[in-house]
Amino acid sequence: MDAHPSHFAQIYSVYAHVPFCFHKCHYCDFYSLAEPRGDASRHQPFARALLGELGALSESYRLEPTTVFVGGGTPTLMGADVWSSLLYDLQSLLDRSKLQEFTVEANPETVTEDLASVLVDGGVDRFSLGAQSFQPDLLKALERWHDPASVGRSVGILRKAGVSRLNLDMIFAIPGQTLEDLDRDLEAVLALEPDHVSCYGLTYEPNTPLTTKLRLGRVDRADEELERAMYERVMERLGAAGFEHYEISNWARPGQRCLHNMAYWENRDWLGVGPSAASHVGGRRWKNEAHLGRYLEGCPEPPVVDVEELNAAQRRGEQLMLRLRLIEGAPLPWLDALLPDGDWRWGEIKMLISMGLLERTGTHVRLTRAGLFVGDDVVARLL
Ligand code: SF4
């Protein structure tokens, strides 16, 4: 099946995947290639390929995004010179008249004043920093290579460059982590005054070194009770500090939700560029192959895999599953319009309500507190 729908669809969000890291963290299953520091030989060719891919897509889609998100990988491993030409050329490819948010993910070790000013001058207005923990032994347990002090240093550089919108990515239930460790991490997060925090329980993804170590008995996985207590602590602490808990794993200051991720949860149309990036337009999904060499060879039309056209019932399931990730849940009129009478999901919703995992308020169906702890499993049952 051809990936691209024939109509000239409007695209709300664009994701670009940068597949370079200076080291592969042991828990990570994102597509990225560890390359020695200082080896930037593939960065410029990659940036040109990315622009080429976007240029080709602009023939089939109206690229007027409200959000752009550059993730990876480590986008900030590309130097200021590469970013400068990338952002300059992007101006002629993307209509920015509707752009509300332009996020770049950053590894704290890679943020410099030069790079920050190039990114901000080029229109980037939000950064997402991978902090994960502020304790060296816990970062070591993840084989995550950065000095915790570099997070504060990066925040300072970004603020000085004029950035006000900052997310910190955190992980809990790290092997060896105690509740007191988590308290210290949350204190460190709050001291940096981000306007958004993403906080995930550690997942053991297949085919990662961490999962191999678990199988070999070389790491102690946090037990379920401790993981629940940690999630509870994150909710309490961030809530008390004035953050709105708006998605299972995401918290924001009022008005500071990540609009790009909201587009995913609201199941809007987005295009992904770069190796391994996924796209979703009009119920059709596909992914670029996760292979940098073939990506560079194939651009401007890189190899695509997993092309899937969802039927109406699958689309309903997907929309419901995504919407229920939001803490406010699914509005009742939206739900009534989405699910026809007799759809099996009504029965499933009823059962999940009777189990205390979902609840019906006056206006919405949403996850309960108990449902939040197993949120991924609950929403998956409605797919
Ligand atoms: S820096 Fe991020 S993308 Fe790169 S290996 Fe670590 S977790 Fe994965």
CSV table of N, CA and C in Angstrom, one decimal, residues 21-149:
chain,number,residue,atom,x,y,z
A,21,CYS,N,23.3,9.8,19.0
A,21,CYS,CA,23.5,9.9,20.4
A,21,CYS,C,25.0,9.7,20.7
A,22,PHE,N,25.5,10.3,21.7
A,22,PHE,CA,27.0,10.0,22.0
A,22,PHE,C,27.2,8.7,22.7
A,23,HIS,N,26.1,8.1,23.2
A,23,HIS,CA,26.2,6.9,23.9
A,23,HIS,C,24.8,6.3,24.0
A,24,LYS,N,24.7,5.0,24.0
A,24,LYS,CA,23.3,4.4,24.0
A,24,LYS,C,23.0,4.0,25.5
A,25,CYS,N,21.9,4.7,26.0
A,25,CYS,CA,21.5,4.4,27.4
A,25,CYS,C,20.9,3.0,27.4
A,26,HIS,N,21.0,2.3,28.5
A,26,HIS,CA,20.7,0.9,28.5
A,26,HIS,C,19.2,0.6,28.5
A,27,TYR,N,18.4,1.6,28.8
A,27,TYR,CA,16.9,1.3,28.9
A,27,TYR,C,16.2,1.7,27.5
A,28,CYS,N,17.0,2.4,26.6
A,28,CYS,CA,16.4,3.1,25.5
A,28,CYS,C,16.1,2.2,24.3
A,29,ASP,N,14.9,2.3,23.8
A,29,ASP,CA,14.6,1.5,22.6
A,29,ASP,C,14.2,2.4,21.4
A,30,PHE,N,14.5,3.7,21.5
A,30,PHE,CA,14.4,4.6,20.4
A,30,PHE,C,15.5,4.3,19.4
A,31,TYR,N,15.2,4.6,18.1
A,31,TYR,CA,16.2,4.3,17.1
A,31,TYR,C,17.3,5.4,17.2
A,32,SER,N,18.5,5.1,17.6
A,32,SER,CA,19.6,6.1,17.5
A,32,SER,C,20.9,5.3,17.5
A,33,LEU,N,21.9,6.0,16.9
A,33,LEU,CA,23.2,5.3,16.7
A,33,LEU,C,24.2,6.1,17.6
A,34,ALA,N,24.9,5.3,18.4
A,34,ALA,CA,25.9,5.9,19.3
A,34,ALA,C,27.1,6.2,18.4
A,35,GLU,N,27.5,7.5,18.4
A,35,GLU,CA,28.7,7.8,17.6
A,35,GLU,C,29.7,8.5,18.5
A,36,PRO,N,31.0,8.4,18.2
A,36,PRO,CA,32.0,9.0,19.1
A,36,PRO,C,31.8,10.5,19.1
A,37,ARG,N,32.1,11.1,20.3
A,37,ARG,CA,32.0,12.5,20.4
A,37,ARG,C,32.9,13.2,19.4
A,38,GLY,N,32.5,14.2,18.7
A,38,GLY,CA,33.4,14.9,17.8
A,38,GLY,C,33.2,14.4,16.4
A,39,ASP,N,32.6,13.2,16.2
A,39,ASP,CA,32.4,12.7,14.8
A,39,ASP,C,31.0,13.2,14.3
A,40,ALA,N,31.1,14.3,13.6
A,40,ALA,CA,29.9,15.0,13.1
A,40,ALA,C,29.7,14.7,11.6
A,41,SER,N,30.4,13.8,11.0
A,41,SER,CA,30.5,13.7,9.6
A,41,SER,C,29.1,13.4,8.9
A,42,ARG,N,28.2,12.8,9.7
A,42,ARG,CA,26.9,12.4,9.1
A,42,ARG,C,25.9,13.5,9.4
A,43,HIS,N,26.2,14.5,10.2
A,43,HIS,CA,25.1,15.4,10.6
A,43,HIS,C,24.6,16.3,9.4
A,44,GLN,N,25.6,16.9,8.7
A,44,GLN,CA,25.1,17.8,7.6
A,44,GLN,C,24.4,17.0,6.5
A,45,PRO,N,24.9,15.8,6.1
A,45,PRO,CA,24.2,15.0,5.1
A,45,PRO,C,22.8,14.6,5.6
A,46,PHE,N,22.7,14.3,6.9
A,46,PHE,CA,21.4,14.0,7.5
A,46,PHE,C,20.5,15.2,7.4
A,47,ALA,N,21.0,16.3,7.8
A,47,ALA,CA,20.1,17.5,7.8
A,47,ALA,C,19.6,17.8,6.4
A,48,ARG,N,20.4,17.6,5.4
A,48,ARG,CA,20.0,17.9,4.0
A,48,ARG,C,18.9,16.9,3.6
A,49,ALA,N,19.1,15.6,4.1
A,49,ALA,CA,18.2,14.6,3.7
A,49,ALA,C,16.8,14.9,4.4
A,50,LEU,N,16.9,15.4,5.6
A,50,LEU,CA,15.6,15.7,6.3
A,50,LEU,C,14.8,16.8,5.5
A,51,LEU,N,15.6,17.8,5.1
A,51,LEU,CA,15.0,18.9,4.3
A,51,LEU,C,14.4,18.3,3.0
A,52,GLY,N,15.2,17.4,2.4
A,52,GLY,CA,14.7,16.8,1.1
A,52,GLY,C,13.4,16.1,1.3
A,53,GLU,N,13.4,15.3,2.4
A,53,GLU,CA,12.1,14.6,2.7
A,53,GLU,C,10.9,15.5,2.9
A,54,LEU,N,11.2,16.6,3.7
A,54,LEU,CA,10.1,17.5,3.9
A,54,LEU,C,9.7,18.2,2.6
A,55,GLY,N,10.7,18.5,1.8
A,55,GLY,CA,10.3,19.1,0.5
A,55,GLY,C,9.5,18.2,-0.4
A,56,ALA,N,9.8,16.9,-0.4
A,56,ALA,CA,9.0,15.9,-1.2
A,56,ALA,C,7.6,15.8,-0.6
A,57,LEU,N,7.5,15.9,0.7
A,57,LEU,CA,6.1,15.8,1.4
A,57,LEU,C,5.3,17.0,1.1
A,58,SER,N,6.0,18.1,0.9
A,58,SER,CA,5.2,19.4,0.7
A,58,SER,C,4.5,19.3,-0.7
A,59,GLU,N,4.9,18.4,-1.5
A,59,GLU,CA,4.1,18.2,-2.8
A,59,GLU,C,2.8,17.5,-2.5
A,60,SER,N,2.7,16.7,-1.5
A,60,SER,CA,1.4,16.0,-1.2
A,60,SER,C,0.6,16.5,-0.1
A,61,TYR,N,1.2,17.3,0.8
A,61,TYR,CA,0.5,17.8,2.0
A,61,TYR,C,0.6,19.3,2.1
A,62,ARG,N,-0.4,19.9,2.8
A,62,ARG,CA,-0.3,21.3,3.2
A,62,ARG,C,0.5,21.4,4.5
A,63,LEU,N,1.7,21.8,4.5
A,63,LEU,CA,2.5,21.8,5.7
A,63,LEU,C,2.4,23.1,6.4
A,64,GLU,N,1.3,23.2,7.2
A,64,GLU,CA,1.0,24.4,8.0
A,64,GLU,C,0.9,24.0,9.4
A,65,PRO,N,2.0,23.5,10.0
A,65,PRO,CA,1.8,22.9,11.3
A,65,PRO,C,1.6,23.9,12.4
A,66,THR,N,0.8,23.5,13.4
A,66,THR,CA,0.7,24.3,14.6
A,66,THR,C,1.8,23.9,15.6
A,67,THR,N,2.3,22.7,15.5
A,67,THR,CA,3.4,22.3,16.3
A,67,THR,C,4.5,21.6,15.5
A,68,VAL,N,5.8,21.8,15.9
A,68,VAL,CA,6.9,21.1,15.4
A,68,VAL,C,7.7,20.5,16.6
A,69,PHE,N,8.1,19.3,16.5
A,69,PHE,CA,8.9,18.7,17.6
A,69,PHE,C,10.0,17.9,17.0
A,70,VAL,N,11.2,18.3,17.4
A,70,VAL,CA,12.4,17.6,16.9
A,70,VAL,C,12.9,16.7,18.1
A,71,GLY,N,12.9,15.4,17.9
A,71,GLY,CA,13.3,14.5,19.0
A,71,GLY,C,14.3,13.5,18.5
A,72,GLY,N,14.5,12.5,19.3
A,72,GLY,CA,15.5,11.5,18.9
A,72,GLY,C,15.6,10.4,19.8
A,73,GLY,N,16.9,9.9,19.9
A,73,GLY,CA,18.1,10.5,19.6
A,73,GLY,C,18.4,11.8,20.4
A,74,THR,N,19.4,12.4,19.9
A,74,THR,CA,19.9,13.7,20.6
A,74,THR,C,20.0,14.8,19.6
A,75,PRO,N,18.9,15.5,19.3
A,75,PRO,CA,19.0,16.6,18.3
A,75,PRO,C,20.1,17.6,18.5
A,76,THR,N,20.4,17.8,19.8
A,76,THR,CA,21.4,18.9,20.1
A,76,THR,C,22.8,18.3,20.0
A,77,LEU,N,23.0,17.1,19.5
A,77,LEU,CA,24.3,16.6,19.2
A,77,LEU,C,24.8,17.3,17.9
A,78,MET,N,23.8,17.7,17.1
A,78,MET,CA,24.2,18.4,15.8
A,78,MET,C,24.6,19.8,16.3
A,79,GLY,N,25.6,20.3,15.6
A,79,GLY,CA,26.2,21.5,16.0
A,79,GLY,C,25.5,22.8,15.6
A,80,ALA,N,25.9,23.9,16.1
A,80,ALA,CA,25.2,25.2,15.7
A,80,ALA,C,25.2,25.5,14.2
A,81,ASP,N,26.3,25.1,13.5
A,81,ASP,CA,26.4,25.3,12.1
A,81,ASP,C,25.3,24.5,11.3
A,82,VAL,N,25.2,23.2,11.7
A,82,VAL,CA,24.2,22.4,11.1
A,82,VAL,C,22.8,22.9,11.3
A,83,TRP,N,22.5,23.2,12.6
A,83,TRP,CA,21.2,23.7,13.0
A,83,TRP,C,20.9,25.0,12.2
A,84,SER,N,21.9,25.9,12.1
A,84,SER,CA,21.7,27.2,11.5
A,84,SER,C,21.2,27.0,10.1
A,85,SER,N,21.8,26.2,9.3
A,85,SER,CA,21.4,26.0,7.9
A,85,SER,C,20.1,25.3,7.9
A,86,LEU,N,19.9,24.3,8.8
A,86,LEU,CA,18.6,23.6,8.8
A,86,LEU,C,17.4,24.5,9.0
A,87,LEU,N,17.6,25.3,10.1
A,87,LEU,CA,16.5,26.2,10.4
A,87,LEU,C,16.2,27.3,9.3
A,88,TYR,N,17.3,27.7,8.7
A,88,TYR,CA,17.1,28.7,7.6
A,88,TYR,C,16.3,28.1,6.5
A,89,ASP,N,16.7,26.9,6.0
A,89,ASP,CA,16.1,26.3,4.9
A,89,ASP,C,14.6,25.8,5.2
A,90,LEU,N,14.4,25.6,6.5
A,90,LEU,CA,13.1,25.1,6.9
A,90,LEU,C,12.0,26.2,6.7
A,91,GLN,N,12.5,27.5,6.7
A,91,GLN,CA,11.6,28.6,6.6
A,91,GLN,C,10.8,28.5,5.2
A,92,SER,N,11.5,28.1,4.2
A,92,SER,CA,10.8,28.0,2.9
A,92,SER,C,10.0,26.8,2.7
A,93,LEU,N,10.1,25.8,3.6
A,93,LEU,CA,9.4,24.5,3.5
A,93,LEU,C,8.1,24.5,4.3
A,94,LEU,N,8.2,25.1,5.5
A,94,LEU,CA,7.1,25.1,6.4
A,94,LEU,C,6.4,26.5,6.5
A,95,ASP,N,5.1,26.5,6.3
A,95,ASP,CA,4.4,27.7,6.5
A,95,ASP,C,4.2,27.9,8.0
A,96,ARG,N,4.8,28.9,8.6
A,96,ARG,CA,4.8,29.0,10.1
A,96,ARG,C,3.7,29.9,10.6
A,97,SER,N,2.8,30.3,9.7
A,97,SER,CA,1.8,31.3,10.1
A,97,SER,C,0.9,30.7,11.2
A,98,LYS,N,0.8,29.4,11.3
A,98,LYS,CA,-0.1,28.8,12.4
A,98,LYS,C,0.7,28.2,13.5
A,99,LEU,N,2.0,28.3,13.4
A,99,LEU,CA,2.9,27.6,14.4
A,99,LEU,C,2.7,28.2,15.8
A,100,GLN,N,2.4,27.3,16.8
A,100,GLN,CA,2.2,27.7,18.2
A,100,GLN,C,3.3,27.2,19.1
A,101,GLU,N,4.1,26.2,18.6
A,101,GLU,CA,5.0,25.6,19.5
A,101,GLU,C,6.1,24.9,18.7
A,102,PHE,N,7.3,25.1,19.0
A,102,PHE,CA,8.5,24.5,18.3
A,102,PHE,C,9.4,23.9,19.3
A,103,THR,N,9.4,22.6,19.6
A,103,THR,CA,10.2,22.0,20.6
A,103,THR,C,11.4,21.3,20.1
A,104,VAL,N,12.5,21.4,20.8
A,104,VAL,CA,13.6,20.5,20.5
A,104,VAL,C,14.0,19.8,21.8
A,105,GLU,N,14.3,18.5,21.6
A,105,GLU,CA,14.8,17.7,22.8
A,105,GLU,C,16.3,17.9,22.9
A,106,ALA,N,16.7,18.0,24.2
A,106,ALA,CA,18.1,18.2,24.4
A,106,ALA,C,18.7,17.3,25.5
A,107,ASN,N,19.9,16.8,25.2
A,107,ASN,CA,20.6,16.1,26.3
A,107,ASN,C,21.4,17.2,27.0
A,108,PRO,N,21.3,17.3,28.3
A,108,PRO,CA,21.9,18.4,29.1
A,108,PRO,C,23.4,18.6,28.8
A,109,GLU,N,24.1,17.5,28.4
A,109,GLU,CA,25.5,17.6,28.2
A,109,GLU,C,25.8,18.4,26.9
A,110,THR,N,24.8,18.6,26.0
A,110,THR,CA,25.1,19.1,24.7
A,110,THR,C,24.6,20.6,24.5
A,111,VAL,N,24.1,21.2,25.5
A,111,VAL,CA,23.6,22.5,25.4
A,111,VAL,C,24.7,23.6,25.6
A,112,THR,N,24.9,24.3,24.5
A,112,THR,CA,25.9,25.4,24.6
A,112,THR,C,25.2,26.8,24.3
A,113,GLU,N,25.9,27.8,24.7
A,113,GLU,CA,25.3,29.2,24.4
A,113,GLU,C,25.1,29.4,22.9
A,114,ASP,N,26.1,29.0,22.2
A,114,ASP,CA,26.0,29.2,20.7
A,114,ASP,C,24.8,28.5,20.1
A,115,LEU,N,24.7,27.2,20.5
A,115,LEU,CA,23.6,26.4,20.0
A,115,LEU,C,22.3,26.9,20.4
A,116,ALA,N,22.2,27.3,21.7
A,116,ALA,CA,20.9,27.8,22.2
A,116,ALA,C,20.5,29.1,21.5
A,117,SER,N,21.5,30.0,21.2
A,117,SER,CA,21.0,31.2,20.5
A,117,SER,C,20.7,30.9,19.0
A,118,VAL,N,21.3,30.0,18.4
A,118,VAL,CA,21.0,29.6,17.0
A,118,VAL,C,19.5,29.0,17.0
A,119,LEU,N,19.2,28.2,17.9
A,119,LEU,CA,17.9,27.5,18.0
A,119,LEU,C,16.8,28.5,18.3
A,120,VAL,N,17.1,29.4,19.2
A,120,VAL,CA,16.1,30.4,19.6
A,120,VAL,C,15.9,31.4,18.4
A,121,ASP,N,16.9,31.8,17.8
A,121,ASP,CA,16.8,32.7,16.7
A,121,ASP,C,16.1,32.1,15.5
A,122,GLY,N,16.2,30.8,15.4
A,122,GLY,CA,15.5,30.0,14.4
A,122,GLY,C,14.1,29.7,14.7
A,123,GLY,N,13.6,30.1,15.8
A,123,GLY,CA,12.2,29.9,16.1
A,123,GLY,C,11.8,28.9,17.1
A,124,VAL,N,12.8,28.2,17.7
A,124,VAL,CA,12.5,27.2,18.7
A,124,VAL,C,12.1,27.9,20.0
A,125,ASP,N,11.0,27.5,20.6
A,125,ASP,CA,10.5,28.3,21.7
A,125,ASP,C,10.3,27.3,22.9
A,126,ARG,N,10.6,26.1,22.8
A,126,ARG,CA,10.4,25.1,23.9
A,126,ARG,C,11.5,24.1,23.8
A,127,PHE,N,12.0,23.7,25.0
A,127,PHE,CA,13.0,22.7,25.1
A,127,PHE,C,12.6,21.6,26.0
A,128,SER,N,12.9,20.4,25.7
A,128,SER,CA,12.7,19.2,26.6
A,128,SER,C,14.0,18.6,26.9
A,129,LEU,N,14.4,18.7,28.2
A,129,LEU,CA,15.7,18.2,28.6
A,129,LEU,C,15.5,16.9,29.3
A,130,GLY,N,16.4,15.9,28.9
A,130,GLY,CA,16.4,14.6,29.5
A,130,GLY,C,17.2,14.6,30.8
A,131,ALA,N,16.5,14.8,31.9
A,131,ALA,CA,17.2,14.8,33.2
A,131,ALA,C,17.2,13.4,33.8
A,132,GLN,N,16.1,12.7,33.8
A,132,GLN,CA,15.8,11.3,34.3
A,132,GLN,C,16.1,11.2,35.8
A,133,SER,N,17.2,11.6,36.3
A,133,SER,CA,17.4,11.6,37.8
A,133,SER,C,18.6,12.6,38.0
A,134,PHE,N,18.7,13.0,39.3
A,134,PHE,CA,19.8,13.9,39.6
A,134,PHE,C,20.8,13.3,40.5
A,135,GLN,N,20.7,11.9,40.5
A,135,GLN,CA,21.6,11.2,41.4
A,135,GLN,C,22.5,10.3,40.5
A,136,PRO,N,23.9,10.5,40.7
A,136,PRO,CA,24.8,9.8,39.8
A,136,PRO,C,24.6,8.3,39.8
A,137,ASP,N,24.4,7.7,41.0
A,137,ASP,CA,24.3,6.2,41.0
A,137,ASP,C,23.0,5.7,40.3
A,138,LEU,N,22.0,6.5,40.3
A,138,LEU,CA,20.8,6.1,39.6
A,138,LEU,C,21.0,6.3,38.1
A,139,LEU,N,21.6,7.4,37.7
A,139,LEU,CA,21.9,7.5,36.2
A,139,LEU,C,22.8,6.4,35.8
A,140,LYS,N,23.7,6.0,36.7
A,140,LYS,CA,24.7,4.9,36.3
A,140,LYS,C,23.9,3.6,36.2
A,141,ALA,N,22.8,3.4,37.0
A,141,ALA,CA,22.0,2.2,36.9
A,141,ALA,C,21.3,2.1,35.5
A,142,LEU,N,21.1,3.3,35.0
A,142,LEU,CA,20.4,3.4,33.6
A,142,LEU,C,21.5,3.4,32.5
A,143,GLU,N,22.7,3.5,32.9
A,143,GLU,CA,23.8,3.7,31.9
A,143,GLU,C,23.5,5.0,31.1
A,144,ARG,N,23.1,6.0,31.8
A,144,ARG,CA,22.8,7.3,31.2
A,144,ARG,C,24.0,8.2,31.5
A,145,TRP,N,24.6,8.7,30.5
A,145,TRP,CA,25.8,9.4,30.6
A,145,TRP,C,25.6,10.9,30.6
A,146,HIS,N,25.3,11.5,31.7
A,146,HIS,CA,25.4,12.9,31.8
A,146,HIS,C,25.6,13.3,33.3
A,147,ASP,N,26.3,14.4,33.5
A,147,ASP,CA,26.5,14.9,34.9
A,147,ASP,C,25.3,15.6,35.3
A,148,PRO,N,24.7,15.2,36.5
A,148,PRO,CA,23.4,15.8,36.9
A,148,PRO,C,23.6,17.4,37.0
A,149,ALA,N,24.8,17.9,37.3
A,149,ALA,CA,24.9,19.3,37.3
A,149,ALA,C,24.7,20.0,36.0
